Coordinates of C-alpha atoms and ligand atoms in Angstrom, one line a residue:
M1 CA 129.0 90.4 98.4
N2 CA 125.5 89.9 99.9
T3 CA 123.8 87.9 97.3
F4 CA 122.4 84.6 97.1
A5 CA 125.0 83.5 94.5
S6 CA 127.8 84.5 96.3
L7 CA 126.6 81.9 99.5
G8 CA 127.5 79.2 96.8
L9 CA 123.8 78.3 96.0
A10 CA 123.0 76.6 92.5
P11 CA 121.7 79.0 89.7
A12 CA 118.7 77.1 89.9
L13 CA 117.8 78.2 93.5
V14 CA 119.2 81.9 93.2
S15 CA 116.7 82.4 90.5
A16 CA 113.8 81.1 92.6
V17 CA 114.7 83.7 95.5
N18 CA 115.4 86.4 93.0
A19 CA 111.8 85.8 91.6
L20 CA 110.1 85.9 95.1
G21 CA 111.7 89.2 95.1
Y22 CA 114.1 88.6 97.8
E23 CA 117.3 91.0 97.7
E24 CA 119.8 89.5 99.8
P25 CA 120.1 87.1 102.1
T26 CA 118.9 87.7 106.1
P27 CA 121.2 87.5 108.5
I28 CA 120.3 83.8 109.4
Q29 CA 120.6 82.7 105.6
K30 CA 124.1 84.6 105.5
E31 CA 125.4 82.3 108.4
A32 CA 123.6 79.4 107.7
I33 CA 123.6 78.6 104.3
P34 CA 127.4 78.3 103.9
V35 CA 127.8 76.2 107.1
L36 CA 124.5 73.8 105.6
L37 CA 126.0 73.6 102.3
S38 CA 129.6 72.6 103.6
G39 CA 127.7 69.5 105.2
R40 CA 128.0 70.3 108.7
D41 CA 125.5 69.6 111.3
L42 CA 123.9 73.1 112.3
V43 CA 122.0 74.5 115.7
G44 CA 120.3 77.7 115.1
Q45 CA 118.8 80.2 117.5
A46 CA 116.3 82.4 115.6
G47 CA 112.6 82.8 115.7
T48 CA 110.0 83.1 113.0
G49 CA 110.2 85.7 110.4
T50 CA 114.0 85.8 110.2
G51 CA 113.8 83.9 107.0
K52 CA 115.2 80.4 108.5
T53 CA 112.8 78.1 106.3
A54 CA 115.2 79.5 103.4
A55 CA 118.0 79.3 105.4
F56 CA 117.6 75.6 105.7
A57 CA 115.6 74.4 102.7
L58 CA 117.7 76.0 100.1
P59 CA 121.0 74.2 101.4
M60 CA 118.8 70.9 101.5
L61 CA 117.6 71.2 97.9
E62 CA 121.1 71.9 97.0
R63 CA 122.5 68.6 98.3
L64 CA 119.5 66.6 97.2
M65 CA 120.0 68.3 93.7
K66 CA 123.7 67.7 93.8
S67 CA 123.2 64.0 94.7
G68 CA 121.0 63.4 91.5
A69 CA 117.8 63.1 93.4
K70 CA 115.2 62.4 90.9
A71 CA 111.9 62.3 92.5
K72 CA 109.6 63.2 89.9
G73 CA 108.1 60.8 87.2
P74 CA 107.2 56.8 87.6
I75 CA 108.0 55.3 90.9
T76 CA 111.5 54.0 91.1
P77 CA 111.7 50.3 92.7
N78 CA 113.7 51.0 96.0
L79 CA 116.7 48.9 95.7
K80 CA 117.7 49.0 99.5
S81 CA 114.2 48.0 100.4
P82 CA 112.8 46.1 97.6
A83 CA 109.9 44.8 99.6
K84 CA 108.2 48.6 100.1
R85 CA 106.5 50.2 97.3
F86 CA 107.5 53.5 98.6
P87 CA 110.4 55.3 97.3
A88 CA 112.6 56.6 100.0
V89 CA 112.4 60.5 101.2
L90 CA 115.6 62.2 101.3
G91 CA 115.0 65.5 103.0
M92 CA 112.8 66.0 106.0
V93 CA 111.7 68.9 107.9
L94 CA 110.0 68.2 111.2
V95 CA 107.7 71.1 112.2
P96 CA 105.2 71.3 115.4
T97 CA 102.1 72.1 113.9
R98 CA 100.0 71.6 110.9
E99 CA 99.6 75.4 110.1
L100 CA 103.8 75.5 110.1
A101 CA 103.9 72.4 107.9
M102 CA 101.8 73.8 105.1
Q103 CA 103.7 76.8 105.5
V104 CA 107.0 75.7 105.2
A105 CA 106.0 72.9 102.5
E106 CA 104.9 75.8 100.7
A107 CA 108.2 77.9 101.2
V108 CA 110.4 74.7 100.1
Q109 CA 107.9 74.2 96.7
K110 CA 108.6 77.7 95.8
Y111 CA 112.2 77.6 96.2
S112 CA 112.5 74.4 94.4
K113 CA 110.8 75.6 91.5
G114 CA 113.8 75.5 89.1
T115 CA 114.6 72.0 90.3
N116 CA 113.0 68.6 89.6
L117 CA 112.7 67.9 93.3
T118 CA 109.3 67.2 94.9
V119 CA 107.5 68.4 98.3
V120 CA 104.8 66.6 100.1
P121 CA 103.3 68.1 103.4
L122 CA 102.4 65.4 105.8
Y123 CA 99.8 66.9 108.8
G124 CA 97.4 65.3 111.0
G125 CA 93.4 66.3 110.2
A126 CA 94.1 65.8 106.2
P127 CA 93.3 62.7 104.7
M128 CA 95.7 60.1 104.8
D129 CA 95.3 58.7 101.4
Q130 CA 95.8 61.5 99.6
Q131 CA 99.2 62.0 101.7
I132 CA 99.9 58.1 100.5
R133 CA 99.8 59.2 97.3
G134 CA 102.0 61.8 97.4
L135 CA 104.4 59.9 99.0
M136 CA 104.0 56.8 96.3
R137 CA 104.7 59.3 93.4
G138 CA 107.7 60.0 95.4
A139 CA 108.8 63.0 97.4
S140 CA 112.3 64.5 97.4
V141 CA 111.2 66.3 100.7
V142 CA 108.4 66.0 103.3
V143 CA 107.6 68.6 105.8
A144 CA 105.9 66.7 108.8
T145 CA 104.4 67.3 112.0
P146 CA 106.1 64.1 114.3
G147 CA 102.9 62.1 115.0
R148 CA 101.8 62.1 111.4
A149 CA 105.2 61.1 110.4
L150 CA 105.5 58.2 113.0
D151 CA 101.8 57.4 111.4
H152 CA 103.5 56.8 107.7
M153 CA 106.4 55.1 109.1
R154 CA 104.3 52.7 110.8
R155 CA 102.1 52.1 107.7
Q156 CA 105.3 51.9 105.5
T157 CA 104.6 54.5 103.7
L158 CA 107.4 56.8 104.5
D159 CA 110.6 55.5 104.1
L160 CA 113.6 57.2 105.7
T161 CA 116.2 54.7 105.2
E162 CA 118.0 56.9 102.4
L163 CA 117.2 60.3 104.3
Q164 CA 120.0 62.9 103.7
V165 CA 119.2 65.7 105.5
L166 CA 116.9 66.2 108.5
V167 CA 115.5 69.6 109.9
L168 CA 114.2 69.9 113.4
D169 CA 112.2 73.1 113.1
E170 CA 110.8 74.8 116.4
A171 CA 112.6 72.2 118.2
D172 CA 111.2 73.8 121.4
E173 CA 107.8 74.1 120.6
M174 CA 107.9 70.7 119.5
L175 CA 108.9 69.4 122.8
D176 CA 106.6 71.8 124.6
M177 CA 104.0 70.1 122.6
G178 CA 105.0 66.7 124.2
F179 CA 106.4 65.2 121.0
A180 CA 110.0 64.4 122.6
E181 CA 109.2 60.7 122.3
D182 CA 108.1 60.7 119.0
L183 CA 111.1 62.8 117.6
E184 CA 113.4 60.2 119.4
A185 CA 111.5 57.3 117.6
I186 CA 111.9 59.2 114.4
L187 CA 115.6 59.7 114.5
S188 CA 116.1 56.4 115.4
E189 CA 114.7 55.1 112.2
T190 CA 117.0 57.3 109.9
P191 CA 120.5 56.7 109.0
A192 CA 123.5 58.1 111.3
T193 CA 125.2 59.4 107.9
R194 CA 122.5 62.4 107.8
Q195 CA 123.2 65.7 107.9
T196 CA 120.7 67.3 110.8
A197 CA 119.9 71.0 111.5
L198 CA 118.2 72.0 114.3
F199 CA 116.1 75.5 115.1
A200 CA 114.8 76.9 118.1
A201 CA 113.8 80.3 119.5
T202 CA 115.5 79.5 122.8
M203 CA 118.0 77.4 123.9
A204 CA 116.5 75.6 126.7
P205 CA 118.7 72.8 128.3
R206 CA 116.3 70.1 127.1
I207 CA 117.2 71.5 123.5
A208 CA 120.9 71.4 123.9
S209 CA 120.4 67.7 125.2
I210 CA 118.7 66.8 121.8
A211 CA 121.5 68.6 119.7
N212 CA 124.4 66.7 121.9
K213 CA 122.4 63.5 121.4
H214 CA 121.7 63.9 117.6
L215 CA 124.0 66.1 116.0
K216 CA 127.6 65.7 114.9
Q217 CA 129.7 68.6 116.1
P218 CA 126.9 71.2 114.8
E219 CA 128.1 74.8 114.3
R220 CA 126.2 77.1 116.8
I221 CA 124.6 80.2 115.1
T222 CA 122.5 82.9 117.2
I223 CA 120.6 85.6 115.4
A224 CA 121.9 88.4 117.8
R225 CA 119.2 90.8 119.0
E226 CA 120.3 94.1 118.0
K227 CA 121.4 96.7 120.9
R228 CA 119.0 99.5 120.9
A229 CA 119.3 102.7 123.2
P230 CA 116.4 102.2 125.8
G231 CA 113.4 104.1 125.1
K232 CA 114.2 104.6 121.2
V233 CA 111.1 103.5 120.0
A234 CA 109.2 105.1 123.1
R235 CA 107.8 108.0 120.9
V236 CA 106.4 105.7 118.6
R237 CA 102.5 104.7 118.8
Q238 CA 102.5 101.0 117.4
V239 CA 99.1 99.8 116.2
A240 CA 98.5 96.6 114.3
Y241 CA 95.5 95.6 112.0
I242 CA 94.8 92.0 111.9
V243 CA 93.7 91.5 108.0
S244 CA 93.2 88.5 105.7
K245 CA 95.4 88.5 102.5
H246 CA 92.5 88.9 100.2
Q247 CA 91.1 92.3 102.1
K248 CA 94.9 93.6 102.7
M249 CA 94.6 96.2 99.9
E250 CA 91.1 97.3 100.4
A251 CA 92.0 97.4 104.2
F252 CA 95.2 99.5 103.7
G253 CA 93.1 102.1 101.5
R254 CA 91.0 102.5 104.7
I255 CA 93.6 102.8 106.7
L256 CA 95.5 105.3 104.8
E257 CA 92.4 107.1 104.7
F258 CA 91.7 107.3 108.3
E259 CA 95.4 108.4 109.4
N260 CA 95.7 110.7 106.3
P261 CA 99.5 110.6 106.7
K262 CA 101.8 113.8 105.9
S263 CA 104.8 111.5 104.9
A264 CA 105.0 108.1 105.4
I265 CA 107.2 105.0 104.4
V266 CA 105.4 101.7 103.5
F267 CA 107.7 99.0 103.9
C268 CA 107.2 95.5 101.8
R269 CA 109.2 92.4 102.0
T270 CA 110.2 92.0 98.3
R271 CA 110.5 94.2 95.2
I272 CA 107.8 92.9 93.8
E273 CA 105.4 93.6 96.1
V274 CA 106.9 97.1 96.5
D275 CA 106.1 97.6 92.6
E276 CA 102.6 96.3 93.1
L277 CA 101.5 98.2 95.9
N278 CA 103.3 101.3 94.5
D279 CA 100.8 101.0 91.3
T280 CA 98.0 100.5 93.0
L281 CA 98.6 103.3 95.5
K282 CA 99.2 105.7 92.6
A283 CA 96.4 104.7 90.6
H284 CA 94.5 105.2 94.1
G285 CA 95.6 109.0 93.4
Y286 CA 98.6 108.9 96.3
G287 CA 101.9 110.6 95.8
A288 CA 104.0 107.1 96.1
Q289 CA 107.1 106.6 94.9
A290 CA 108.8 103.2 94.9
L291 CA 112.4 102.1 96.5
H292 CA 114.3 99.1 95.9
G293 CA 117.7 97.5 95.2
G294 CA 116.3 96.5 91.5
M295 CA 116.3 100.1 90.7
E296 CA 119.6 102.1 89.6
Q297 CA 121.4 104.2 92.0
K298 CA 120.3 107.5 89.9
Q299 CA 116.8 106.5 89.9
R300 CA 116.9 105.8 93.9
D301 CA 118.4 109.5 94.4
R302 CA 115.6 111.0 92.3
V303 CA 112.8 109.3 94.3
M304 CA 114.8 110.2 97.8
N305 CA 114.9 113.7 96.8
M306 CA 111.2 113.8 95.7
F307 CA 110.5 112.3 99.3
R308 CA 112.8 114.7 101.0
T309 CA 111.3 117.6 99.2
G310 CA 107.7 116.8 99.7
K311 CA 107.1 115.9 96.0
A312 CA 106.2 112.4 97.1
D313 CA 104.7 111.7 100.2
M314 CA 104.8 108.3 100.4
L315 CA 108.1 106.0 100.0
V316 CA 107.4 102.3 99.2
A317 CA 110.4 100.3 100.1
T318 CA 112.3 97.3 100.8
D319 CA 114.3 96.9 103.7
V320 CA 117.2 97.1 101.9
A321 CA 116.7 99.9 99.8
A322 CA 115.8 102.0 103.0
R323 CA 118.7 101.2 105.4
G324 CA 121.0 104.2 105.8
L325 CA 118.2 106.3 104.4
D326 CA 118.2 109.6 106.9
I327 CA 114.9 110.9 106.7
E328 CA 113.5 112.9 109.2
H329 CA 109.6 114.0 109.5
V330 CA 108.4 110.7 108.7
S331 CA 104.8 110.7 110.1
H332 CA 103.9 107.1 109.3
V333 CA 105.6 103.7 108.8
F334 CA 103.7 101.2 107.5
N335 CA 104.3 97.6 107.4
Y336 CA 102.3 96.2 104.8
D337 CA 104.0 92.7 105.3
V338 CA 105.5 92.2 109.4
P339 CA 109.0 92.3 108.8
N340 CA 111.1 89.3 109.0
A341 CA 112.6 89.5 112.0
P342 CA 111.7 91.7 115.3
E343 CA 115.0 93.5 114.4
V344 CA 114.1 94.7 111.6
Y345 CA 110.7 96.0 112.6
V346 CA 112.6 98.0 114.9
H347 CA 114.7 99.5 112.4
R348 CA 111.7 100.3 110.3
I349 CA 109.8 102.1 113.2
G350 CA 113.0 104.0 114.0
R351 CA 112.0 106.1 110.8
T352 CA 109.3 107.7 112.6
G353 CA 109.2 109.7 115.9
R354 CA 112.4 111.5 115.4
M355 CA 113.5 114.7 116.6
G356 CA 111.0 114.4 119.6
R357 CA 108.1 114.3 117.2
E358 CA 105.4 111.8 117.8
G359 CA 105.4 108.8 115.0
I360 CA 102.8 106.1 114.3
A361 CA 104.0 102.4 113.2
I362 CA 101.1 100.9 111.6
S363 CA 101.6 96.9 110.8
I364 CA 99.1 94.8 108.6
V365 CA 99.3 91.3 109.9
D366 CA 97.8 88.5 108.5
P367 CA 96.1 86.2 111.0
R368 CA 98.4 83.5 110.5
E369 CA 101.3 85.7 111.5
R370 CA 100.1 87.3 114.7
R371 CA 102.8 85.4 116.4
L372 CA 105.5 87.6 114.7
L373 CA 104.1 90.4 116.9
R374 CA 104.5 88.7 120.4
S375 CA 108.2 88.4 119.2
I376 CA 108.5 91.9 118.3
E377 CA 106.6 92.9 121.9
N378 CA 109.1 90.5 123.5
L379 CA 112.2 92.6 122.0
T380 CA 111.1 95.9 122.5
K381 CA 109.3 95.4 125.9
Q382 CA 106.3 97.7 124.6
A383 CA 102.9 96.7 123.5
I384 CA 101.5 96.9 120.0
E385 CA 97.9 97.7 120.1
V386 CA 96.0 95.4 117.8
A387 CA 93.1 97.8 116.6
P388 CA 90.0 96.9 114.7
L389 CA 89.9 98.3 111.1
P390 CA 88.5 101.9 111.0
T391 CA 84.7 101.6 110.4
V392 CA 82.5 103.5 108.4
S393 CA 81.4 105.7 110.8
D394 CA 85.0 106.2 112.1
L395 CA 85.7 107.8 108.5
R396 CA 82.5 109.9 108.4
A397 CA 83.5 111.4 112.1
K398 CA 87.2 111.8 110.5
R399 CA 85.6 113.7 107.7
L400 CA 83.4 116.0 109.7
E401 CA 86.2 116.7 111.7
A402 CA 88.4 117.9 109.0
T403 CA 85.6 119.8 107.9
R404 CA 85.0 121.3 111.2
T405 CA 88.9 122.3 111.5
A406 CA 89.0 123.7 107.9
L407 CA 85.8 125.9 108.6
T408 CA 87.2 126.9 112.0
D409 CA 90.3 128.1 110.1
R410 CA 88.9 129.8 107.2
I411 CA 86.3 131.8 109.6
A412 CA 89.3 133.1 111.2
A413 CA 91.1 134.3 108.5
G414 CA 88.3 136.4 107.5
D415 CA 87.7 138.7 104.6
L416 CA 84.2 136.8 104.0
D417 CA 82.6 140.2 103.5
G418 CA 81.7 139.8 99.7
V419 CA 80.5 135.9 100.1
K420 CA 78.5 137.2 102.8
V421 CA 76.4 139.2 101.1
F422 CA 75.5 136.6 98.8
V423 CA 74.4 134.6 101.4
K424 CA 72.3 137.3 102.9
S425 CA 70.6 137.4 99.2
L426 CA 70.1 133.7 99.5
S427 CA 68.8 134.0 103.0
Q428 CA 65.7 135.6 101.8
D429 CA 64.6 132.3 100.1
F430 CA 66.5 129.8 102.2
D431 CA 66.8 128.7 105.8
V432 CA 70.8 129.6 106.5
A433 CA 71.1 126.0 108.3
D434 CA 70.1 124.8 104.7
I435 CA 72.3 127.1 102.9
A436 CA 75.2 125.9 105.4
A437 CA 74.7 122.3 104.9
A438 CA 74.3 122.4 101.2
A439 CA 77.4 124.4 101.1
I440 CA 79.1 121.8 103.3
A441 CA 77.6 118.7 101.2
M442 CA 79.0 120.6 97.8
L443 CA 82.5 121.0 99.6
H444 CA 82.4 117.3 100.8
E445 CA 81.5 116.2 96.9
A446 CA 84.1 118.2 95.7
S447 CA 86.9 116.8 98.0
H448 CA 85.3 113.6 98.4
G449 CA 83.6 112.7 95.0
D450 CA 79.9 112.5 95.4
G451 CA 79.8 113.3 98.9
T452 CA 78.2 109.7 99.8
E453 CA 79.8 107.6 102.7
P454 CA 82.2 104.4 102.3
E455 CA 79.4 101.6 102.4
A456 CA 80.9 98.5 102.8
E457 CA 82.4 97.6 106.3
I458 CA 85.7 95.2 106.0
P459 CA 84.9 92.0 107.6
A460 CA 86.7 90.8 110.4
P461 CA 89.3 87.5 109.2
S462 CA 87.3 84.3 110.1
A463 CA 90.3 83.4 112.6
A464 CA 89.9 85.2 116.0
P465 CA 92.5 87.3 116.9
A466 CA 95.1 86.3 119.8
Y467 CA 95.4 89.5 121.2
A468 CA 91.7 91.5 122.3
P469 CA 91.1 94.2 119.8
R470 CA 90.6 97.5 121.5
P471 CA 89.3 100.5 119.8
A472 CA 91.3 102.6 117.7
R473 CA 92.4 105.9 118.6
N474 CA 91.9 108.9 116.1
A475 CA 94.8 110.7 114.4
G476 CA 95.4 113.0 111.7
A477 CA 92.8 114.8 109.5
G478 CA 90.7 113.3 106.9
R479 CA 91.8 112.6 103.1
E480 CA 90.5 111.6 99.7
R481 CA 88.8 108.5 99.5
F482 CA 90.2 105.3 98.2
D483 CA 88.2 105.0 95.4
E484 CA 88.0 106.0 91.9
R485 CA 87.7 109.7 92.1
A486 CA 91.2 109.9 94.0
R487 CA 92.4 107.3 91.3
E488 CA 91.1 109.5 88.5
R489 CA 92.4 113.1 89.2
P490 CA 95.7 114.5 90.6
R491 CA 95.2 114.6 94.6
G492 CA 93.8 117.6 96.0
R493 CA 91.9 119.0 93.0
P494 CA 88.2 118.8 93.0
R495 CA 86.9 116.5 90.5
E496 CA 85.0 117.2 87.6
H497 CA 81.9 116.0 87.0
S498 CA 81.8 113.2 84.1
P499 CA 78.9 113.8 81.7
K500 CA 79.3 109.9 80.9
R501 CA 76.8 107.5 82.6
P502 CA 78.4 104.3 82.9
A503 CA 76.3 101.1 82.8
A504 CA 74.7 100.4 86.3
A505 CA 76.8 98.4 88.7
P506 CA 74.8 95.3 90.2
A507 CA 72.9 96.7 93.2
G508 CA 72.9 95.1 96.7
D509 CA 75.5 94.6 99.6
I510 CA 78.6 93.2 98.1
D511 CA 80.4 90.8 100.0
M512 CA 84.2 91.6 100.1
S513 CA 85.5 88.5 101.6
R514 CA 84.8 86.7 98.1
I515 CA 87.0 87.8 95.5
T516 CA 87.5 86.6 92.1
V517 CA 90.7 87.2 90.1
L518 CA 90.1 88.4 86.3
R519 CA 92.7 88.1 83.6
I520 CA 92.7 90.9 81.1
G521 CA 94.3 90.3 78.0
V522 CA 96.5 93.4 77.8
G523 CA 99.6 94.1 79.8
K524 CA 102.8 95.9 79.9
K525 CA 103.5 95.4 76.2
A526 CA 100.5 97.6 75.5
A527 CA 102.0 100.2 77.8
V528 CA 98.8 99.4 80.1
R529 CA 99.0 101.0 83.8
P530 CA 97.0 100.4 86.9
G531 CA 94.9 103.6 85.9
D532 CA 93.8 102.6 82.6
L533 CA 92.2 99.2 84.1
V534 CA 90.6 101.1 86.9
G535 CA 89.3 103.8 84.6
A536 CA 88.0 101.3 82.0
I537 CA 86.3 99.0 85.3
T538 CA 84.7 102.2 86.6
G539 CA 83.7 103.7 83.4
E540 CA 82.6 101.0 81.7
A541 CA 80.8 98.9 84.5
G542 CA 80.0 101.6 86.9
I543 CA 81.6 100.2 89.7
Q544 CA 83.5 102.1 92.0
S545 CA 87.2 101.4 92.3
K546 CA 87.1 100.8 96.4
Y547 CA 85.6 97.5 95.2
L548 CA 88.7 96.7 93.5
G549 CA 91.7 94.9 95.0
A550 CA 95.1 94.3 94.0
I551 CA 96.0 95.0 90.1
K552 CA 99.1 93.1 88.9
I553 CA 100.4 93.9 85.6
A554 CA 102.3 91.2 83.5
H555 CA 103.6 91.5 80.2
E556 CA 100.7 90.3 78.1
H557 CA 97.9 90.3 80.4
S558 CA 97.0 91.8 83.9
L559 CA 94.9 90.5 86.8
V560 CA 92.7 92.6 88.7
E561 CA 90.6 91.5 91.9
V562 CA 87.0 92.2 92.0
P563 CA 84.3 91.2 94.2
Q564 CA 82.8 87.9 93.0
Q565 CA 79.5 89.2 92.7
M566 CA 80.6 91.9 90.2
A567 CA 83.1 89.5 88.1
E568 CA 80.2 88.8 85.4
H569 CA 79.1 92.0 85.0
I570 CA 82.7 93.7 84.7
M571 CA 83.7 91.0 82.0
E572 CA 80.6 91.6 80.1
S573 CA 81.0 95.3 80.2
L574 CA 85.0 95.2 79.4
R575 CA 84.2 92.8 76.4
K576 CA 82.4 95.7 74.9
T577 CA 85.1 98.4 75.0
T578 CA 88.8 98.9 74.4
I579 CA 91.9 99.4 76.6
R580 CA 94.9 101.2 75.1
G581 CA 93.0 100.8 71.9
K582 CA 92.9 97.3 71.9
A583 CA 89.7 95.1 72.2
V584 CA 90.1 92.9 75.2
D585 CA 89.9 89.4 76.2
V586 CA 88.9 89.2 79.8
R587 CA 88.3 86.1 81.6
I588 CA 88.5 84.5 85.3
E589 CA 92.0 83.6 86.1
P590 CA 91.6 79.6 86.6
G591 CA 91.8 78.7 90.4
N592 CA 90.6 82.5 91.3
E593 CA 87.1 82.2 90.8
Ligands
AMP1 P1 110.6 82.7 107.5 O1 111.2 83.1 108.6 O2 111.3 81.6 106.9 O3 109.3 82.1 107.9 O4 110.3 83.4 106.6 C1 109.7 85.0 106.5 C2 109.3 85.5 105.7 O5 110.3 86.2 105.2 C3 108.7 84.9 104.6 O6 107.6 85.4 104.0 C4 109.8 84.7 103.6 O7 109.2 84.5 102.5 C5 110.5 86.0 103.6 N1 111.8 86.1 103.1 C6 112.7 85.2 103.8 N2 113.7 85.4 103.2 C7 113.9 86.7 102.6 C8 114.6 87.8 102.1 N3 115.9 87.0 102.0 N4 114.4 88.5 101.8 C9 113.2 88.9 101.8 N5 112.1 88.4 102.6 C10 112.5 86.9 102.9

């Protein structure tokens, strides 16, 4: 059985990973968790994105739970070293960088949700006193950069005398960054009885020598690179867009509009993400269907059938659910999240570019995950083009190109005599070019809403991309806009003009980089769908739905991302209306203003 429970983890930890939407353990997790649970040391060769954080964190938490560790609550005197005021730390993860420390600490925090264990990150460049307060309150686990860990040890604010589990994460990077001596100094302050796990992307001799010196007969695990037939991904053009988290949905909408995929699979990491993205895509009028391991087989078969027969043109799926699917004619593979492991990426994009057709694989990459691209390129030996997001003028050009093609086809099809008579009669009063221009404008209005162009450019993420952006190449033809017109009507059908004029939206430039999350007091219990929320906001507040970000529907409430500038106006408008027949309570979700 491929489940976290079958690996022997406690129910609290299994529920934590289930709540994160992990469907099954990744290869490194399958191999490493049982070894670490058995108490053995481990050397793992695995890169970023393989799921190695959970591979070491879950067994660490399990062990600390079993040892009866209680870190929360008042400070308990440290009996072994009564002179010290600081409770001893039981688990420590050493990582090379501050960013990784934050990331790993956040992950460990999530995995430890159902336990009473606490996690404190310790990294340089952050105020010392805050970290000291965290240590004083009692940390079961610290996630630290070597320099800062030593700093705390010297101040006697970090007590490692009772350490049970030590993890050296990205050990090769730590050595590259000159931390060898620091590591030795830290290790010498920890008890010999500790369990140690070391992870590195490569097994250079100096890593082996650290392992030989400090680990006790470690089990060795290598996450094997998958063997591919040469050239398997050759016909797939690979593009990545670097996009910050809060702009992901909007950016994805723009990419979809630009690419106009005929049939696409959109991959997400977890089933929760699949459901959320699928809801949002549907609300935007796309023929999307979700596919994940939480669905019954019958439901999955139905979805697959819809996709195969073209009734759905987009499949939003987890890797596990999409495994083994044999689908031809996928024009686009989208990685809404960069996959966990380079091997998974190769699997995913192997779904397009089949049967000698050209395919395109598009990845949306968080600025913090750019390193993943490099490991994918190392594996595939192919470059991934990092492109800037399509701009407003790219979209405009795309639409005009689509219009030109449609007109050319229509002229070639002939049978226009009846209409020509009408044009001739109009030409007595108007210039023929004006008549044609008006007709095209009307065509655009019918297929793209009001005929206006998308206004806001999506700003580039603040961190500069590690790869130099190159201009995007065009592909595909224009489709409906990712805005309220697409959301409110079935795709492909012209919009009927609404007689109702909604309240005026705030004027001026909208800063899409500042997002507020609104909490609206209706949810699944009231059978609310994303379309209801979008409809209420666009209708009542007069705001185009392209300004709305992710929508999340919980049991009794829903969360909607809106630009900060529009939040007040939307709240006021919604308070005057009903959704699904209910007056709604609208407020800013705490912590998201
Ligand atoms: P890591 O290699 O630990 O940095 O993990 C990379 C990403 O994979 C993180 O976003 C994790 O949340 C995610 N992840 C880890 N394990 C799993 C799993 N079993 N299923 C789905 N996603 C996972």
